[in-house]
Structures are given as C-alpha cells and as structure tokens.
C-alpha cells in the first residue's frame, strides 16, 4: 500500500531515525542562480557594500486570518504576542508538548486579524494543523514554496537589500514617506510606482530592509533596485553565497522538528502527508542516534530562551518551566582548524575512500546536518551547517556545547563524516571519518553583528 502519511513512512522504514538518516533528499535548496558574479564577492558585499537577495521562491508562506489570530499565535508560540498587531513582526518559535523545538518562522502582522508566517515548512505546517484542531475562529491559506510547486507563481515577491550602503540605496529608490528603520518594525516603501511593505533588520552588522509586494510587480521593483544599486556597487547574491549567510548571522535555519516520536504527536504525524517536507527530509553527519528524539533541541540549545515568556498558556509551557533551571548547552560559533580542513581537501587527491568531500561553500549535504563535537573523545555537543565564510576567511559552523566549554578560545574537535563508510543516502560517497580541530567563538562571529544587529533584538 502506498504511504499516505508521515506515520506510514516511518512504519515502512522501521524507525524515524533510519528513515531520516537514509533519505534520498539532499541539502535545502535555493531555486535561484548559483551565482550572478562570483559567490565570494557576493558574500563579501553584505559586509562591505550592499547586496540584493531574492527570497521569493524558497520559503513557505502561510496566511492566518480571523478574529482569533492572536489567540492561535499565543497557543503555538513560546514568545509573547501581547503587543503584536498590524505592522509588528516577531520570530515565532514553536515547541512540542515536551518542550523541544519544532522550528521558527517570521510572523508578520499584516493586519490585527491577519498574520503571514514565512520560513521553512515545519512551523507553517504545525500552525495550520493547530488552526484546524483548535476550534478557534481562524482560516489558513498556504502559498507553497516554488521547490514544491514550480509552475505556480508566488503571491508575493520578496527581496532584501543589505549591507553598509543598503539604506543609501533604499532611500534613493524610495518615492514615498520616510522609511521605517527601527529594528523588526514594519513600514512601507514605494519603488518604481509600486507600493511595498518592509521589515527592518540587518546582516553584516548594518541595517537593511526586506520588502515585498504583489508578485506581478516584482520585476519592475527589481529592475529599479538594480538600476539605482549599480551606482553604489550593489551585487546580487546567488544561492551559493546566500547559503552561507545564516552561519555568519548566527542562525541555525532548520533544527530537526521534534515531531517524529511520542504519543502526543501521533495525530500530527497521521495528518502530515507522506510527501511533506517532514516525511522526505534528511539528516546527516557523524551524530547517528538510534532514537530520533536524540536529535531534538531545546530553546536553550538555539539561544531562544531569550524570547520564551511564561505570560500565556502555550504548547510546551509546562515542560519548559521544568527545564528552566538546566543544565543547558550553549550556542557558539566553531572556527575549524585550517590545517585539519586542508586534510579533507587533500583527500580528494589520495586513495579512495577519503574523508567526506566538503562542498564549497557549504559542507552540509542534508537538510539537517548534525556532527559530534568532541573533547578527548567524549561527545560534548553538536555542530551544524559547516560553511566557508568569505568574510571570516575560515570554515565555521554553529554548535551547541556543554556550558563549561563555551568560553571563547576553548579547543574542541568535530567528527566529520558518517560511520561505517557512510549511510544509505545515494548522494553520499563512501568515505572515512576524520577529526577536525575547532575553536569556540561567540555568535554571530562578526563583532559588528553581535554588538549591533543582535543587540537590537
């Protein structure tokens, strides 16, 4: 019988961990050109000049409408929505009943009774399910990412202009009133006669804006941004550069959603289709537990405890209250040892099998990479999303490590590659594991981002 649900797929594979570890899908894709010029200078542009990022295609959009929108958001969100409404945006963080993270998205207040959730699929799917079972007076509408529906135009275009010269460009193209630049506040801009809405945030330690409007106006707006941006040296970032942005900014984009185990989540697994992102996604790396729950992360692992508010009833509240006193792992940036990284690349010119190939500029080969962080052979944390930073001139990853090891300068190591020559993923070549030295640094690794952009949050 053909699998109809996520539950069916898990049963067919025996365990959820085995299903995920051997899934045929690769890294999360960004369906834009790999590069417009070259990915190194495109990545350097958000630190040293200005860059245009096209975010119109790779994220799931979920519209939630109705008089009880705020009640639904409060039901699913660990963070408070007491002051949320029109022109307010928040990072919505959702947990399962046991307090483990399902994911996060940006929640835009389009109106007091209309929210737009933007991000990877897991949170949007979870919120749509909760809307369906909650009995609240809300409706939901998906605008599916182009990866899953390539022939259907999106409802909205979505661009970002970022970098030290971003506001110069945005003010130069703006035909409307003053721009809203207060962190995570929404406003408006008019470009080429087209009115768009904006969100203020930044990359590379400088302010920038995200702007969006009807998809059919997208090319007109894009052309005007490029015309004016050319006078300021603005580049466009392709998929290769874009994929490194999260590591520099200190955001772990896709924790494995904590949905694959537990009786409390069974009905949701039955609800999710067998073709869903959650049912077809993959995990990879040297951390390969038999119990899928070992992959689950807490808000403290991701440094989201900063937004947890116990001022409302929400899914997972009781579990998080029990967790609050710890102990907790701490999120850090790991800078990989140069000489050890070079051993990986040297292996490409030595006998097969060699260390797992490191794709440039992002080494993750699944949607959810998890590598063991070691100290004297003992596992002391998890490393995610290895990326080459053209700005830091180093390979870096974001990790969560034991609290006593989180000080800057601490020497650890990362076990790179999968056990026993590799899993059953068809895109993973036979290889041998190798231990890579790493040094603990803060996140975001760039000081201006850490003291400026992050401090505003």
Tab-separated table of N, CA, C and O in Angstrom, residues 55-115:
chain	number	residue	atom	x	y	z
A	55	UNK	N	14.431	36.451	-2.161
A	55	UNK	CA	13.863	35.421	-1.291
A	55	UNK	C	12.458	35.008	-1.729
A	55	UNK	O	11.688	34.488	-0.926
A	56	UNK	N	12.158	35.194	-2.990
A	56	UNK	CA	10.790	34.995	-3.465
A	56	UNK	C	10.380	33.538	-3.601
A	56	UNK	O	9.176	33.255	-3.714
A	57	UNK	N	11.319	32.593	-3.568
A	57	UNK	CA	10.989	31.253	-4.028
A	57	UNK	C	11.203	30.121	-3.035
A	57	UNK	O	10.590	29.067	-3.176
A	58	UNK	N	12.058	30.277	-2.039
A	58	UNK	CA	12.483	29.101	-1.283
A	58	UNK	C	11.751	28.911	0.035
A	58	UNK	O	11.970	27.899	0.701
A	59	UNK	N	10.868	29.835	0.425
A	59	UNK	CA	10.203	29.712	1.714
A	59	UNK	C	8.715	29.429	1.555
A	59	UNK	O	8.097	29.773	0.546
A	60	UNK	N	8.164	28.797	2.579
A	60	UNK	CA	6.727	28.557	2.653
A	60	UNK	C	6.053	29.779	3.276
A	60	UNK	O	6.529	30.315	4.269
A	61	UNK	N	4.946	30.212	2.677
A	61	UNK	CA	4.148	31.307	3.225
A	61	UNK	C	2.823	30.743	3.720
A	61	UNK	O	2.168	29.980	2.994
A	62	UNK	N	2.448	31.118	4.932
A	62	UNK	CA	1.147	30.714	5.468
A	62	UNK	C	0.419	31.953	5.963
A	62	UNK	O	0.908	32.660	6.848
A	63	UNK	N	-0.756	32.212	5.378
A	63	UNK	CA	-1.621	33.305	5.829
A	63	UNK	C	-2.588	32.762	6.876
A	63	UNK	O	-3.211	31.717	6.670
A	64	UNK	N	-2.691	33.452	7.992
A	64	UNK	CA	-3.646	33.097	9.041
A	64	UNK	C	-4.545	34.306	9.256
A	64	UNK	O	-4.058	35.399	9.555
A	65	UNK	N	-5.848	34.104	9.092
A	65	UNK	CA	-6.793	35.233	9.133
A	65	UNK	C	-7.949	34.917	10.071
A	65	UNK	O	-8.349	33.750	10.214
A	66	UNK	N	-8.489	35.970	10.678
A	66	UNK	CA	-9.679	35.805	11.509
A	66	UNK	C	-9.558	36.527	12.835
A	66	UNK	O	-8.478	36.965	13.239
A	67	UNK	N	-10.672	36.660	13.542
A	67	UNK	CA	-10.681	37.418	14.795
A	67	UNK	C	-9.861	36.798	15.911
A	67	UNK	O	-9.537	37.484	16.888
A	68	UNK	N	-9.499	35.504	15.791
A	68	UNK	CA	-8.740	34.862	16.862
A	68	UNK	C	-7.316	34.483	16.427
A	68	UNK	O	-6.722	33.540	16.956
A	69	UNK	N	-6.761	35.265	15.496
A	69	UNK	CA	-5.396	35.021	15.048
A	69	UNK	C	-4.427	35.100	16.218
A	69	UNK	O	-3.562	34.233	16.396
A	70	UNK	N	-4.540	36.143	17.029
A	70	UNK	CA	-3.598	36.296	18.142
A	70	UNK	C	-3.718	35.129	19.115
A	70	UNK	O	-2.706	34.641	19.645
A	71	UNK	N	-4.914	34.644	19.340
A	71	UNK	CA	-5.101	33.503	20.242
A	71	UNK	C	-4.386	32.263	19.706
A	71	UNK	O	-3.807	31.481	20.470
A	72	UNK	N	-4.425	32.063	18.381
A	72	UNK	CA	-3.721	30.924	17.795
A	72	UNK	C	-2.213	31.078	17.949
A	72	UNK	O	-1.515	30.123	18.313
A	73	UNK	N	-1.705	32.277	17.675
A	73	UNK	CA	-0.271	32.511	17.801
A	73	UNK	C	0.191	32.295	19.236
A	73	UNK	O	1.264	31.740	19.486
A	74	UNK	N	-0.612	32.736	20.194
A	74	UNK	CA	-0.265	32.532	21.598
A	74	UNK	C	-0.319	31.048	21.967
A	74	UNK	O	0.458	30.579	22.807
A	75	UNK	N	-1.181	30.298	21.340
A	75	UNK	CA	-1.295	28.857	21.602
A	75	UNK	C	-0.042	28.114	21.153
A	75	UNK	O	0.444	27.202	21.836
A	76	UNK	N	0.526	28.518	20.018
A	76	UNK	CA	1.653	27.780	19.445
A	76	UNK	C	3.004	28.389	19.784
A	76	UNK	O	4.033	27.699	19.692
A	77	UNK	N	3.056	29.653	20.151
A	77	UNK	CA	4.323	30.357	20.304
A	77	UNK	C	4.831	30.400	21.730
A	77	UNK	O	4.068	30.705	22.653
A	78	UNK	N	6.123	30.129	21.907
A	78	UNK	CA	6.714	30.250	23.240
A	78	UNK	C	6.907	31.716	23.607
A	78	UNK	O	7.058	32.056	24.790
A	79	UNK	N	6.929	32.585	22.611
A	79	UNK	CA	7.128	34.005	22.869
A	79	UNK	C	5.789	34.724	22.999
A	79	UNK	O	4.751	34.247	22.530
A	80	UNK	N	5.818	35.875	23.625
A	80	UNK	CA	4.592	36.618	23.904
A	80	UNK	C	4.108	37.367	22.666
A	80	UNK	O	4.910	37.924	21.905
A	81	UNK	N	2.802	37.397	22.497
A	81	UNK	CA	2.186	38.171	21.426
A	81	UNK	C	1.289	39.276	21.990
A	81	UNK	O	0.403	39.779	21.312
A	82	UNK	N	1.566	39.673	23.223
A	82	UNK	CA	0.718	40.677	23.893
A	82	UNK	C	0.694	41.993	23.137
A	82	UNK	O	-0.338	42.680	23.104
A	83	UNK	N	1.807	42.389	22.533
A	83	UNK	CA	1.869	43.678	21.821
A	83	UNK	C	1.887	43.512	20.314
A	83	UNK	O	2.098	44.474	19.585
A	84	UNK	N	1.649	42.282	19.826
A	84	UNK	CA	1.687	42.038	18.388
A	84	UNK	C	0.410	42.563	17.728
A	84	UNK	O	-0.681	42.521	18.299
A	85	UNK	N	0.551	43.052	16.514
A	85	UNK	CA	-0.588	43.501	15.725
A	85	UNK	C	-0.105	43.994	14.380
A	85	UNK	O	0.957	43.598	13.900
A	86	UNK	N	-0.873	44.876	13.780
A	86	UNK	CA	-0.522	45.386	12.458
A	86	UNK	C	0.845	46.070	12.494
A	86	UNK	O	1.157	46.837	13.399
A	87	UNK	N	1.646	45.769	11.483
A	87	UNK	CA	2.984	46.335	11.306
A	87	UNK	C	3.958	45.952	12.415
A	87	UNK	O	4.973	46.625	12.617
A	88	UNK	N	3.673	44.851	13.123
A	88	UNK	CA	4.615	44.301	14.082
A	88	UNK	C	5.047	42.922	13.592
A	88	UNK	O	4.216	42.136	13.127
A	89	UNK	N	6.328	42.643	13.698
A	89	UNK	CA	6.848	41.338	13.290
A	89	UNK	C	7.544	40.681	14.471
A	89	UNK	O	8.088	41.367	15.345
A	90	UNK	N	7.506	39.358	14.487
A	90	UNK	CA	8.142	38.597	15.538
A	90	UNK	C	8.758	37.334	14.951
A	90	UNK	O	8.291	36.825	13.930
A	91	UNK	N	9.769	36.823	15.632
A	91	UNK	CA	10.259	35.484	15.347
A	91	UNK	C	9.410	34.524	16.170
A	91	UNK	O	9.502	34.475	17.384
A	92	UNK	N	8.543	33.782	15.494
A	92	UNK	CA	7.666	32.824	16.156
A	92	UNK	C	8.416	31.511	16.352
A	92	UNK	O	8.873	30.899	15.389
A	93	UNK	N	8.554	31.102	17.609
A	93	UNK	CA	9.242	29.858	17.955
A	93	UNK	C	8.214	28.883	18.521
A	93	UNK	O	7.475	29.230	19.451
A	94	UNK	N	8.161	27.676	17.965
A	94	UNK	CA	7.178	26.676	18.375
A	94	UNK	C	7.870	25.439	18.939
A	94	UNK	O	8.889	24.994	18.408
A	95	UNK	N	7.273	24.888	19.997
A	95	UNK	CA	7.779	23.665	20.619
A	95	UNK	C	6.676	22.612	20.655
A	95	UNK	O	5.488	22.930	20.574
A	96	UNK	N	7.098	21.361	20.827
A	96	UNK	CA	6.124	20.297	21.033
A	96	UNK	C	5.733	20.239	22.520
A	96	UNK	O	6.286	20.997	23.336
A	97	UNK	N	4.798	19.404	22.913
A	97	UNK	CA	4.366	19.387	24.318
A	97	UNK	C	5.477	19.055	25.306
A	97	UNK	O	5.360	19.393	26.497
A	98	UNK	N	6.555	18.426	24.842
A	98	UNK	CA	7.673	18.096	25.724
A	98	UNK	C	8.731	19.188	25.775
A	98	UNK	O	9.791	18.999	26.380
A	99	UNK	N	8.483	20.319	25.117
A	99	UNK	CA	9.393	21.446	25.189
A	99	UNK	C	10.516	21.445	24.174
A	99	UNK	O	11.429	22.285	24.265
A	100	UNK	N	10.467	20.556	23.187
A	100	UNK	CA	11.510	20.508	22.166
A	100	UNK	C	11.061	21.275	20.926
A	100	UNK	O	9.883	21.294	20.574
A	101	UNK	N	12.018	21.884	20.254
A	101	UNK	CA	11.727	22.861	19.212
A	101	UNK	C	11.226	22.189	17.934
A	101	UNK	O	11.832	21.229	17.439
A	102	UNK	N	10.125	22.717	17.400
A	102	UNK	CA	9.637	22.328	16.076
A	102	UNK	C	10.282	23.205	15.009
A	102	UNK	O	10.599	22.739	13.918
A	103	UNK	N	10.480	24.472	15.333
A	103	UNK	CA	11.124	25.374	14.388
A	103	UNK	C	10.773	26.809	14.686
A	103	UNK	O	10.132	27.129	15.702
A	104	UNK	N	11.191	27.688	13.787
A	104	UNK	CA	10.868	29.110	13.922
A	104	UNK	C	10.615	29.703	12.549
A	104	UNK	O	11.133	29.214	11.536
A	105	UNK	N	9.799	30.744	12.527
A	105	UNK	CA	9.497	31.498	11.319
A	105	UNK	C	9.372	32.971	11.713
A	105	UNK	O	9.288	33.301	12.895
A	106	UNK	N	9.339	33.825	10.707
A	106	UNK	CA	8.999	35.224	10.955
A	106	UNK	C	7.496	35.376	10.798
A	106	UNK	O	6.904	34.923	9.819
A	107	UNK	N	6.875	36.007	11.791
A	107	UNK	CA	5.438	36.245	11.798
A	107	UNK	C	5.188	37.732	11.572
A	107	UNK	O	5.528	38.561	12.423
A	108	UNK	N	4.617	38.065	10.428
A	108	UNK	CA	4.338	39.445	10.061
A	108	UNK	C	2.899	39.795	10.419
A	108	UNK	O	1.974	39.048	10.073
A	109	UNK	N	2.707	40.919	11.073
A	109	UNK	CA	1.366	41.412	11.331
A	109	UNK	C	0.887	42.247	10.155
A	109	UNK	O	1.137	43.456	10.096
A	110	UNK	N	0.211	41.607	9.205
A	110	UNK	CA	-0.312	42.362	8.062
A	110	UNK	C	-1.458	43.262	8.493
A	110	UNK	O	-1.573	44.411	8.056
A	111	UNK	N	-2.332	42.718	9.334
A	111	UNK	CA	-3.418	43.469	9.974
A	111	UNK	C	-3.564	42.906	11.384
A	111	UNK	O	-2.952	41.886	11.723
A	112	UNK	N	-4.404	43.522	12.193
A	112	UNK	CA	-4.613	42.987	13.538
A	112	UNK	C	-5.231	41.598	13.501
A	112	UNK	O	-5.070	40.821	14.457
A	113	UNK	N	-5.939	41.277	12.406
A	113	UNK	CA	-6.567	39.957	12.289
A	113	UNK	C	-5.997	39.143	11.129
A	113	UNK	O	-6.640	38.231	10.625
A	114	UNK	N	-4.757	39.458	10.720
A	114	UNK	CA	-4.130	38.704	9.636
A	114	UNK	C	-2.622	38.631	9.854
A	114	UNK	O	-1.949	39.664	9.934
A	115	UNK	N	-2.122	37.418	9.946
A	115	UNK	CA	-0.687	37.182	10.079
A	115	UNK	C	-0.181	36.463	8.848
A	115	UNK	O	-0.897	35.686	8.212
